[in-house]
Short mmCIF file of C-alpha atoms in Angstrom, two decimals:
data_model
loop_
_atom_site.label_atom_id
_atom_site.label_comp_id
_atom_site.label_asym_id
_atom_site.label_seq_id
_atom_site.Cartn_x
_atom_site.Cartn_y
_atom_site.Cartn_z
CA UNK A 130 -19.91 38.69 92.51
CA UNK A 131 -23.47 37.86 91.41
CA UNK A 132 -25.42 34.98 92.91
CA UNK A 133 -27.88 32.63 91.30
CA UNK A 134 -31.53 33.62 91.72
CA UNK A 135 -34.81 31.94 92.60
CA UNK A 136 -37.30 32.68 89.81
CA UNK A 137 -39.91 33.81 92.35
CA UNK A 138 -38.02 37.11 92.69
CA UNK A 139 -38.34 37.69 88.95
CA UNK A 140 -42.09 37.05 89.21
CA UNK A 141 -42.30 39.54 92.10
CA UNK A 142 -40.57 42.21 90.00
CA UNK A 143 -42.80 41.43 87.03
CA UNK A 144 -45.84 41.92 89.25
CA UNK A 145 -44.46 45.13 90.77
CA UNK A 146 -43.64 46.68 87.37
CA UNK A 147 -46.56 45.05 85.50
CA UNK A 148 -44.31 43.52 82.82
CA UNK A 149 -43.08 40.14 81.60
CA UNK A 150 -39.33 39.74 81.13
CA UNK A 151 -38.06 37.82 78.08
CA UNK A 152 -36.96 34.21 78.63
CA UNK A 153 -33.32 34.73 77.59
CA UNK A 154 -32.95 37.57 80.08
CA UNK A 155 -34.64 35.62 82.88
CA UNK A 156 -32.46 32.55 82.22
CA UNK A 157 -29.29 34.63 82.34
CA UNK A 158 -30.33 36.34 85.57
CA UNK A 159 -31.31 33.05 87.24
CA UNK A 160 -27.71 31.90 86.70
CA UNK A 161 -26.04 35.25 87.49
CA UNK A 162 -28.26 37.89 89.09
CA UNK A 163 -26.44 41.06 88.02
CA UNK A 164 -22.79 41.38 87.12
CA UNK A 165 -21.01 43.04 84.23
CA UNK A 166 -21.55 43.09 80.49
CA UNK A 167 -18.35 44.00 78.66
CA UNK A 168 -17.94 44.19 74.88
CA UNK A 169 -15.56 46.05 72.57
CA UNK A 170 -18.01 48.98 72.51
CA UNK A 171 -19.72 48.92 75.91
CA UNK A 172 -19.20 48.26 79.59
CA UNK A 173 -22.31 47.99 81.76
CA UNK A 174 -23.18 46.96 85.27
CA UNK A 175 -26.38 44.89 85.23
CA UNK A 176 -28.85 45.64 87.98
CA UNK A 177 -30.05 42.55 89.84
CA UNK A 178 -33.54 41.42 90.74
CA UNK A 179 -34.20 42.11 94.44
CA UNK A 180 -33.36 38.88 96.28
CA UNK A 181 -34.77 38.77 99.82
CA UNK A 182 -33.61 35.25 100.71
CA UNK A 183 -30.97 36.36 103.26
CA UNK A 184 -29.26 39.51 104.54
CA UNK A 185 -26.21 39.13 102.29
CA UNK A 186 -28.38 38.88 99.17
CA UNK A 187 -30.57 41.78 100.30
CA UNK A 188 -27.45 43.89 100.69
CA UNK A 189 -26.05 42.88 97.30
CA UNK A 190 -29.30 43.43 95.42
CA UNK A 191 -30.56 46.67 97.01
CA UNK A 192 -29.96 48.59 93.75
CA UNK A 193 -32.42 46.32 91.98
CA UNK A 194 -34.26 46.58 88.65
CA UNK A 195 -37.59 47.73 90.12
CA UNK A 196 -35.99 50.48 92.22
CA UNK A 197 -33.73 51.73 89.42
CA UNK A 198 -36.67 51.75 86.99
CA UNK A 199 -38.80 53.78 89.40
CA UNK A 200 -35.93 56.24 89.85
CA UNK A 201 -35.37 56.55 86.09
CA UNK A 202 -39.05 57.29 85.49
CA UNK A 203 -38.50 60.54 87.38
CA UNK A 204 -35.96 61.67 84.78
CA UNK A 205 -37.02 63.91 81.94
CA UNK A 206 -37.17 61.99 78.67
CA UNK A 207 -37.00 58.46 80.09
CA UNK A 208 -39.22 56.24 77.91
CA UNK A 209 -42.53 55.29 79.55
CA UNK A 210 -42.20 51.74 78.16
CA UNK A 211 -38.64 51.29 79.47
CA UNK A 212 -37.42 48.96 82.21
CA UNK A 213 -33.91 49.64 83.49
CA UNK A 214 -31.60 46.64 83.54
CA UNK A 215 -28.20 48.32 83.87
CA UNK A 216 -25.98 51.39 83.75
CA UNK A 217 -22.69 52.49 82.25
CA UNK A 218 -21.79 54.39 85.42
CA UNK A 219 -22.15 57.78 83.69
CA UNK A 220 -25.93 58.14 83.99
CA UNK A 221 -26.74 56.29 80.78
CA UNK A 222 -28.91 53.22 81.11
CA UNK A 223 -29.55 49.99 79.30
CA UNK A 224 -33.20 49.12 79.09
CA UNK A 225 -35.72 46.60 77.87
CA UNK A 226 -38.90 47.95 76.26
CA UNK A 227 -42.42 46.86 75.39
CA UNK A 228 -44.96 48.14 72.89
CA UNK A 229 -47.60 49.02 75.46
CA UNK A 230 -48.64 45.47 76.36
CA UNK A 231 -46.09 44.95 79.15
CA UNK A 232 -44.35 42.07 77.35
CA UNK A 233 -40.71 43.11 77.14
CA UNK A 234 -38.81 42.28 73.97
CA UNK A 235 -35.38 40.61 73.91
CA UNK A 236 -33.81 43.72 72.36
CA UNK A 237 -31.38 45.67 74.54
CA UNK A 238 -31.49 49.45 74.20
CA UNK A 239 -29.12 52.19 75.34
CA UNK A 240 -30.76 55.32 76.79
CA UNK A 241 -28.55 58.41 76.67
CA UNK A 242 -29.62 60.52 79.64
CA UNK A 243 -28.16 63.76 78.25
CA UNK A 244 -30.20 63.80 75.04
CA UNK A 245 -32.98 61.36 75.93
CA UNK A 246 -32.21 59.20 72.90
CA UNK A 247 -32.87 55.45 72.78
CA UNK A 248 -30.75 53.24 70.51
CA UNK A 249 -30.91 49.47 70.02
CA UNK A 250 -27.51 47.94 70.81
CA UNK A 251 -28.25 44.20 70.78
CA UNK A 252 -30.87 41.69 69.69
CA UNK A 253 -30.76 40.04 73.13
CA UNK A 254 -28.79 39.75 76.36
CA UNK A 255 -26.85 36.78 74.96
CA UNK A 256 -25.35 39.01 72.28
CA UNK A 257 -23.74 41.18 74.98
CA UNK A 258 -23.08 38.42 77.48
CA UNK A 259 -21.29 36.07 75.11
#
């Protein structure tokens, strides 16, 4: 079960990855840091922001966005402008992207790890989280 989140942990991740997360995504994660996104087409586990406020939260957020993004950057074909926000459990990832300026867009993309293809699946997190 996801916890709420202090915004300072989002700022720490932004600094670590040199990006700015979109407001809708940040607002959603402040309320529920992680959790599931389930639609008719997709089922994803959202990665949390790393929350260091206590041992329980550290344990529950150890597979955090910054770590998962760093791991994905080792994979062949992962987009250089991609930030990992979740997984379908089969190696495919959902990502946010930027156009080189570090400012992530609201659009949610699906990265197929087998063919290295990126496809937009939603205009924003609220479209999948509704």
